Coordinates of C-alpha atoms in Angstrom, one line a residue:
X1 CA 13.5 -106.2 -141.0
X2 CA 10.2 -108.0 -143.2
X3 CA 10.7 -111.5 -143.1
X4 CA 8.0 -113.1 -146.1
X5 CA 7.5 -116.4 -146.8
X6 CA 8.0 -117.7 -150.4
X7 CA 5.4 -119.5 -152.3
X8 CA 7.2 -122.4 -153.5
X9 CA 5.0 -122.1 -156.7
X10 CA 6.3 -118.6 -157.4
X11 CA 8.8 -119.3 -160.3
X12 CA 10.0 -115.6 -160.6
X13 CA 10.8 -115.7 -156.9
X14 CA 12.2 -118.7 -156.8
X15 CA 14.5 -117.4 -159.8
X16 CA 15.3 -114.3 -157.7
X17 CA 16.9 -116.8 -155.0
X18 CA 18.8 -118.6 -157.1
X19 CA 20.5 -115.6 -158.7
X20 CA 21.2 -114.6 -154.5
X21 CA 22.4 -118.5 -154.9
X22 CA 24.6 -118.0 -157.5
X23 CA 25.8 -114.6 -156.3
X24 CA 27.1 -115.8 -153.0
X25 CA 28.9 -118.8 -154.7
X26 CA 30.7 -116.8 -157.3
X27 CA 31.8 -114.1 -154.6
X28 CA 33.6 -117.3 -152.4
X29 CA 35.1 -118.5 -155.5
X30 CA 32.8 -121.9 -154.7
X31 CA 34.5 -125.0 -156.7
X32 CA 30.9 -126.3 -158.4
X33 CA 29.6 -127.4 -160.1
X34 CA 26.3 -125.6 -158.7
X35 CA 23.1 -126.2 -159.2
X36 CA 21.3 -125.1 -162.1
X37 CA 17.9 -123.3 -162.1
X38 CA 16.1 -126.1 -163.4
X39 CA 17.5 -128.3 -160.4
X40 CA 17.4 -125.3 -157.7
X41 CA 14.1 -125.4 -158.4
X42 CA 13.4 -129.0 -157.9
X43 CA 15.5 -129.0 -154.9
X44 CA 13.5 -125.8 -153.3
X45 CA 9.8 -127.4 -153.5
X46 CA 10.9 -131.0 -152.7
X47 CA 14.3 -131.5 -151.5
X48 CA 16.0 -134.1 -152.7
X49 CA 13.6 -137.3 -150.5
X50 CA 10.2 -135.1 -150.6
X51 CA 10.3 -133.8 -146.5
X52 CA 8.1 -131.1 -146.0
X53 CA 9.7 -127.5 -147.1
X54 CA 9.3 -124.3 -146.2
X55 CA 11.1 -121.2 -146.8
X56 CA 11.3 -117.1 -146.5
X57 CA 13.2 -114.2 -147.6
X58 CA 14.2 -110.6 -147.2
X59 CA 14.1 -108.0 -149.7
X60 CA 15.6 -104.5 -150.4
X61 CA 13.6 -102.3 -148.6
X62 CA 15.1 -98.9 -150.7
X63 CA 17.2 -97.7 -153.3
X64 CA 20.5 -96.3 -151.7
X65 CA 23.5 -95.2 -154.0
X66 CA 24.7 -99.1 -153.0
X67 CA 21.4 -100.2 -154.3
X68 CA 21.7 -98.3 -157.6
X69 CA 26.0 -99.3 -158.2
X70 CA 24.9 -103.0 -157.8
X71 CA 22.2 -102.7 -160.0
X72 CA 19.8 -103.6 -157.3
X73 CA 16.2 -102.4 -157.3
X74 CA 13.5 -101.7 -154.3
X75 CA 12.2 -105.1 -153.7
X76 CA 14.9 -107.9 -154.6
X77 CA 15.6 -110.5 -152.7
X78 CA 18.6 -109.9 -150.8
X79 CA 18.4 -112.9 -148.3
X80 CA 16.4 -116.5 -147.5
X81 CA 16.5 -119.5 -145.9
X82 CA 15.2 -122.7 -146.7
X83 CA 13.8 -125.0 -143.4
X84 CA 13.5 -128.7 -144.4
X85 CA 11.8 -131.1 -142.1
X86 CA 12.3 -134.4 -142.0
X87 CA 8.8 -136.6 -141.3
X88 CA 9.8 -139.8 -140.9
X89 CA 13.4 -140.0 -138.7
X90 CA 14.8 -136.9 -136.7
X91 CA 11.6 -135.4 -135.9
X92 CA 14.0 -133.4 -133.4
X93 CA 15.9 -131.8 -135.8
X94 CA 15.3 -128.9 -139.0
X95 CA 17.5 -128.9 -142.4
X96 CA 18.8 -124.8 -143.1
X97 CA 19.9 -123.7 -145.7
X98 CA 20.6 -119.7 -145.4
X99 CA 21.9 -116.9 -148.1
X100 CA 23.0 -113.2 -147.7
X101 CA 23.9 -111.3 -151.1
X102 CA 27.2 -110.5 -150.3
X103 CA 27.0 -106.8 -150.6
X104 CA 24.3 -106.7 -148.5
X105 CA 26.1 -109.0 -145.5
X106 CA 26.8 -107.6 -141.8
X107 CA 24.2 -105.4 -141.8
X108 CA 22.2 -108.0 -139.5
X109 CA 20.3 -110.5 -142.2
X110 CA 21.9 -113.6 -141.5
X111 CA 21.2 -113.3 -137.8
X112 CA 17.6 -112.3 -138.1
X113 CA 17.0 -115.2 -140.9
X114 CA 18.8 -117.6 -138.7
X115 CA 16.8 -116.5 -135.4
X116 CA 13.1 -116.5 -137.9
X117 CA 14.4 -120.1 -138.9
X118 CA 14.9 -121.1 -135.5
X119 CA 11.9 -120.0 -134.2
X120 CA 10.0 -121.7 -137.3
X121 CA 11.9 -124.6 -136.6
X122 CA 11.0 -124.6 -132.7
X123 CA 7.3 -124.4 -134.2
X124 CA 7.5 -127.0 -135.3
X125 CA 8.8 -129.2 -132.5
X126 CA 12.2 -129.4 -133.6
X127 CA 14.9 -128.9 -131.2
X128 CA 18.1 -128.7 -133.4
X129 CA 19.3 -126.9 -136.8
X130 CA 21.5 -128.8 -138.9
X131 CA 23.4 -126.7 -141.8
X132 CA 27.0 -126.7 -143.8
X133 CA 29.3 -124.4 -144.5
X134 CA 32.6 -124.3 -146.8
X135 CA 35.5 -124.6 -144.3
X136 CA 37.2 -120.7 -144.2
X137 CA 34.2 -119.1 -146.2
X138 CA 31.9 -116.3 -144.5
X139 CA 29.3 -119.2 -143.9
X140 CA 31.7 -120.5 -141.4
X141 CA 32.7 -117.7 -139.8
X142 CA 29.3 -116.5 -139.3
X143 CA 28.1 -120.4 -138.0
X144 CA 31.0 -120.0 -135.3
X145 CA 29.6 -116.7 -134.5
X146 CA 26.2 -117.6 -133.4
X147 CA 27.5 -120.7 -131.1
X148 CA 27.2 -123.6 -133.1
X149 CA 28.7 -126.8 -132.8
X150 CA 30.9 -128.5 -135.8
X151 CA 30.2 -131.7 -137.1
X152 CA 30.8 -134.0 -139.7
X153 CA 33.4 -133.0 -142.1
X154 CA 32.8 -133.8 -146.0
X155 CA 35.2 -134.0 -148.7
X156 CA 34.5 -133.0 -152.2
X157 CA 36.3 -135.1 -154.9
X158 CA 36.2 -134.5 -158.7
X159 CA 37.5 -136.8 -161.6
X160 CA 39.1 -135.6 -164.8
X161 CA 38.2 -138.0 -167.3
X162 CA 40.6 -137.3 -169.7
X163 CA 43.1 -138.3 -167.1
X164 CA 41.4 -141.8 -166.4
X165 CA 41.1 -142.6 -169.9
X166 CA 39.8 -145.9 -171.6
X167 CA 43.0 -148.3 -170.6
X168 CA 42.8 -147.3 -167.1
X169 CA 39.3 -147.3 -166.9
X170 CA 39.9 -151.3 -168.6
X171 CA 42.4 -152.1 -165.9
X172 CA 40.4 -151.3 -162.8
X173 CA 37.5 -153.2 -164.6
X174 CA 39.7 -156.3 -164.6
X175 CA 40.6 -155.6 -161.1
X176 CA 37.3 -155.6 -159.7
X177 CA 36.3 -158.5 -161.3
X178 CA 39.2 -160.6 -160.2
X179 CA 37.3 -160.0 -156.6
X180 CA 33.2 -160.3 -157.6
X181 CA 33.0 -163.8 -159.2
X182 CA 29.5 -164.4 -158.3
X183 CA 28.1 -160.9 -159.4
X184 CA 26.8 -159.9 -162.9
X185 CA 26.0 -156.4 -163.4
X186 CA 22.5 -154.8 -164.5
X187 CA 21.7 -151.0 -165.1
X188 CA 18.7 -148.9 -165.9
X189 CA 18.0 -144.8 -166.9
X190 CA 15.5 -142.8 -164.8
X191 CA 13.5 -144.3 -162.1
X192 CA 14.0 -147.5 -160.4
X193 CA 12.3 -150.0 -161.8
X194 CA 9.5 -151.7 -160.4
X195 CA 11.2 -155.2 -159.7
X196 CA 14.2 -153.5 -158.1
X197 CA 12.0 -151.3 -155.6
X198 CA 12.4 -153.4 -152.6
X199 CA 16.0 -154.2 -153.1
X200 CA 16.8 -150.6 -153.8
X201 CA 14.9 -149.7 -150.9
X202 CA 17.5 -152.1 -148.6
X203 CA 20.4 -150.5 -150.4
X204 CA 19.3 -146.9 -149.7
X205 CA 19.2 -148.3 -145.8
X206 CA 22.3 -149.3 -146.1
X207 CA 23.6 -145.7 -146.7
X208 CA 23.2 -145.4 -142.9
X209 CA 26.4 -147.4 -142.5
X210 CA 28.4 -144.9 -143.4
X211 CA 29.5 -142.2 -141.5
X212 CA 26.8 -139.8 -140.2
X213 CA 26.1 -137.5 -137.3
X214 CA 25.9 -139.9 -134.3
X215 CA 23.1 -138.3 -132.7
X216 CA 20.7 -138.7 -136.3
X217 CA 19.1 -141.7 -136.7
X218 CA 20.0 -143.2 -140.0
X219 CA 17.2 -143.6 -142.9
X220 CA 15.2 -147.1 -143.4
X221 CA 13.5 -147.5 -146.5
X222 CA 11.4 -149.5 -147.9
X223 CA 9.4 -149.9 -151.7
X224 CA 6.8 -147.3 -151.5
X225 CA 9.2 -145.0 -150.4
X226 CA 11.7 -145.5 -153.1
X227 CA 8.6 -145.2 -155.5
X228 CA 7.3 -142.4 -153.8
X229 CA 10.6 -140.2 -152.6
X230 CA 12.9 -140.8 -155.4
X231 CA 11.1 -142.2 -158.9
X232 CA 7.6 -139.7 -158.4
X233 CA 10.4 -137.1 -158.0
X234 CA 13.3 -137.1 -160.6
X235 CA 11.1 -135.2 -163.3
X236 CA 11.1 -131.7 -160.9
X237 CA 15.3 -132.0 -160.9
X238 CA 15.5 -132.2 -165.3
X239 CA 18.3 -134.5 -164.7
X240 CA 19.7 -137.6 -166.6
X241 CA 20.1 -140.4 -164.1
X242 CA 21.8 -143.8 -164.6
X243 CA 22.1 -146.3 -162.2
X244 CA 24.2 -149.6 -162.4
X245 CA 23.8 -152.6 -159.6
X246 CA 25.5 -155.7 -159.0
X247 CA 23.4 -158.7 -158.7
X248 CA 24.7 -161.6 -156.7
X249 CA 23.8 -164.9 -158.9
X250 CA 23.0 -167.3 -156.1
X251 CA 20.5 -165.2 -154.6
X252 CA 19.0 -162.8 -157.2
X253 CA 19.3 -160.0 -155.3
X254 CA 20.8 -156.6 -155.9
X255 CA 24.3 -156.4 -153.6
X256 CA 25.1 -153.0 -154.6
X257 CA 24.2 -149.6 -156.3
X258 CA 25.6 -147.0 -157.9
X259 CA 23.8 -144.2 -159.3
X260 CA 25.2 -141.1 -161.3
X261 CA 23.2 -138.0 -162.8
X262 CA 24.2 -135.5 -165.6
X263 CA 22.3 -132.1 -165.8
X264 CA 22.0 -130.8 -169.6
X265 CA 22.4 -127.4 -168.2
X266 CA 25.7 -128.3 -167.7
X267 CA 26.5 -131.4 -169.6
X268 CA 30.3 -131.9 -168.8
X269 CA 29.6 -132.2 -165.4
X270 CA 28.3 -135.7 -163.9
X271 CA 27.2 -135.7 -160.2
X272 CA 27.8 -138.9 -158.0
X273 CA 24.8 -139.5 -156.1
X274 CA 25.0 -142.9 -153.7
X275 CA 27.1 -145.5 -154.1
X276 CA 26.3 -148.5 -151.5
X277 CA 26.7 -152.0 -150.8
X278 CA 24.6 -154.6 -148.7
X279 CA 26.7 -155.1 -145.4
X280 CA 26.6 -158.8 -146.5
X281 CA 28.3 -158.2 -149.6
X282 CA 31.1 -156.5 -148.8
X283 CA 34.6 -157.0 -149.0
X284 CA 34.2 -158.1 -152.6
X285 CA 35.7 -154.8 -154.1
X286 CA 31.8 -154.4 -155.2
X287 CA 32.0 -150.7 -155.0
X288 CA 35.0 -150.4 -157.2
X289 CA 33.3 -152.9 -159.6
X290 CA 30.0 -151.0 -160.3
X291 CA 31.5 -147.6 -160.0
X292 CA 34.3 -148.6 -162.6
X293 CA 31.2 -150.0 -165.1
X294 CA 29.0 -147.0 -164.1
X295 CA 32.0 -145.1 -165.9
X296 CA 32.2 -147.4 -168.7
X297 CA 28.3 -146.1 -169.5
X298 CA 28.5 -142.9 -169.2
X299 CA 31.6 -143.3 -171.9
X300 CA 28.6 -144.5 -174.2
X301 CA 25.8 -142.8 -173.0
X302 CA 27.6 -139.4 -172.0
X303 CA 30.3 -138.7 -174.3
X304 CA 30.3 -134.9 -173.8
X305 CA 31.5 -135.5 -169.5
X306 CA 35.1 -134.0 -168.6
X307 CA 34.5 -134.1 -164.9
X308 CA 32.9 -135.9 -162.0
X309 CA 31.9 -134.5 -158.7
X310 CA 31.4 -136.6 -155.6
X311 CA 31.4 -135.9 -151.9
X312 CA 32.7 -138.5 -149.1
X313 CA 32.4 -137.5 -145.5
X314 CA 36.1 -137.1 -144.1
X315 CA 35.7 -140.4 -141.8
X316 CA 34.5 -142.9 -144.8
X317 CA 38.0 -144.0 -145.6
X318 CA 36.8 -147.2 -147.7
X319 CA 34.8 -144.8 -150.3
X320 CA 37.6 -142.6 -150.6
X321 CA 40.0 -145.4 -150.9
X322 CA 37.8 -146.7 -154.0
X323 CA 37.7 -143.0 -154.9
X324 CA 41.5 -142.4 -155.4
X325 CA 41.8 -145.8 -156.8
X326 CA 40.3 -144.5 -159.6
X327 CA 41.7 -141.3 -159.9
X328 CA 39.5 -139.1 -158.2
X329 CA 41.5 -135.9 -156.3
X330 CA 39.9 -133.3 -154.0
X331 CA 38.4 -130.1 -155.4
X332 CA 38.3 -127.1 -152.9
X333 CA 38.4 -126.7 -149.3
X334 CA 35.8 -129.4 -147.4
X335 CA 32.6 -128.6 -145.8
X336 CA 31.3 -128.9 -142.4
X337 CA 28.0 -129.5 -140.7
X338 CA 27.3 -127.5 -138.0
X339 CA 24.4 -127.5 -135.3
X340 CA 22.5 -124.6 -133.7
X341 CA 20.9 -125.4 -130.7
X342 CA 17.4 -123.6 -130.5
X343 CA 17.4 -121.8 -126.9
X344 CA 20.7 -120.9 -127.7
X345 CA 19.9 -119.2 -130.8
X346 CA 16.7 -117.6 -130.2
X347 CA 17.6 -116.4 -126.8

């Protein structure tokens, strides 16, 4: 099997593996919303925090009667893998991502990615692989295969916003705000904005309070990263992104953040990305408060949205509590992170 890496700058490969991407999803009747290409492509190069990326694929090698009824030619991609690598915390550890076009799976492509990426990853001094799967899809019967360890379990939620509607969206409003006298509310589009940096930066920190992987050592942030590893990157994703923070009055500074993106590929969806609060600051139904506004916004700003996606791990039982409170439900079986261990994969 010829294992090649992928230029990163090679749009028409890069195309090639997210139509693999797309493929595999459709064929385990995935809930969505995926990403588009325009977002594939951002996540690919980058990521979604700017670690260092590489990635490598397998393609068709000839054209069999299989080939020809799947409308397959010599030379498409049938499989890759994507290795992030974190260069700040978990130097120890490699991000995979790994596809098989389903017609072309058990013939031995998904173990000889997996054992390239581990060996790339072992290059590179990492010592772990960290990857998800959909609980009961081929991803996880094929992680349990090859000896890895489960993890984390994550929850995907989605909200119909028809369901919510404007006088339940009002009432929730009112409830929060019984609870965070002492807060006013301030929002911004695209990237953070240059007097928010620092406090944004102890908000994404503050992300590492909730449930994680207890041997991963949680993020810390500071300004230049936030300016750096999320504002210098939101043009590669083609997203609109909104953000909505409460301010606590006595102090000036930002208590919380939420932050919520909508991709015009696929404008009914919106996609919940963090939603945090300042350990200080909490107990003060905060969460509820900005996410209920946040929702409010996109009413005026997004008229077109019928849905919301959001993922909560299975152990953060305060988000999800804010989640249902609002209306979200769960959409599709959860995921779980799983962990190769190196020797035990490439021996």
């Amino acid at each position: 099997m010829q294992i090649e890496q992928i230029d990163l700058a090679d749009a028409a490969t890069v195309r090639a593996c997210h139509e693999v991407y797309v493929t595999a999803l459709r064929a385990e009747a995935a809930a969505g919303p995926w990403l588009s290409s325009r977002r594939f492509d951002g996540w690919f190069a980058v990521g979604w925090v700017g670690n260092p990326v590489e990635a490598w694929l397998v393609r068709a090698a000839d054209e069999t009667d299989a080939d020809e009824a799947s409308g397959m030619s010599r030379g498409a991609v049938t499989g890759w893998y994507r290795l992030e690598l974190p260069d700040r915390e978990n130097l120890d550890r490699a991000r995979l991502e790994l596809f098989v076009r389903p017609d072309r799976r058990r013939r031995g492509l998904g173990r000889g990615l997996l054992r390239h990426a581990a060996a790339r990853a072992a290059a590179h001094g990492r010592s772990l692989l960290n990857s998800a799967a959909q609980n009961g899809s081929p991803g996880e019967g094929f992680a349990r295969a090859m000896g890895a360890q489960a993890g984390l379990v994550d929850v995907q939620r989605m909200l119909e916003l028809a369901e919510l509607g404007a006088s339940g969206l009002a009432a929730l409003r009112r409830q929060a705000e019984q609870a965070t006298v002492g807060y006013s509310l301030v929002s911004w589009t695209g990237p953070v904005p240059d007097e928010f940096l620092g406090q944004a930066g102890a908000l994404f920190t503050a992300l590492g309070d909730a449930p994680h992987d207890p041997a991963a050592v949680p993020e810390i942030w500071d300004a230049q990263q936030v300016r750096e590893r999320v504002n210098d990157l939101l043009p590669r994703f083609g997203m609109r992104d909104y953000s909505l923070a409460a301010r606590h009055d006595a102090g000036g500074a930002l208590a919380a953040l939420t932050q919520m993106a909508v991709d015009p590929a696929d404008p009914g969806w919106g996609h919940q990305l963090i939603t945090a609060v300042i350990s200080k600051h909490r107990g003060h139904r905060l969460g509820l408060l900005v996410k209920t506004a946040m929702l409010e916004l996109l009413a005026t700003t997004e008229p077109q949205l019928e849905r919301i996606s959001t993922w909560n791990a299975e152990a953060n039982r305060h988000m999800i509590a804010v989640n249902q409170a609002i209306g979200y439900t769960v959409l599709g079986p959860p995921g779980t992170d799983w962990r190769f261990d190196l020797p035990a994969v490439l021996g």
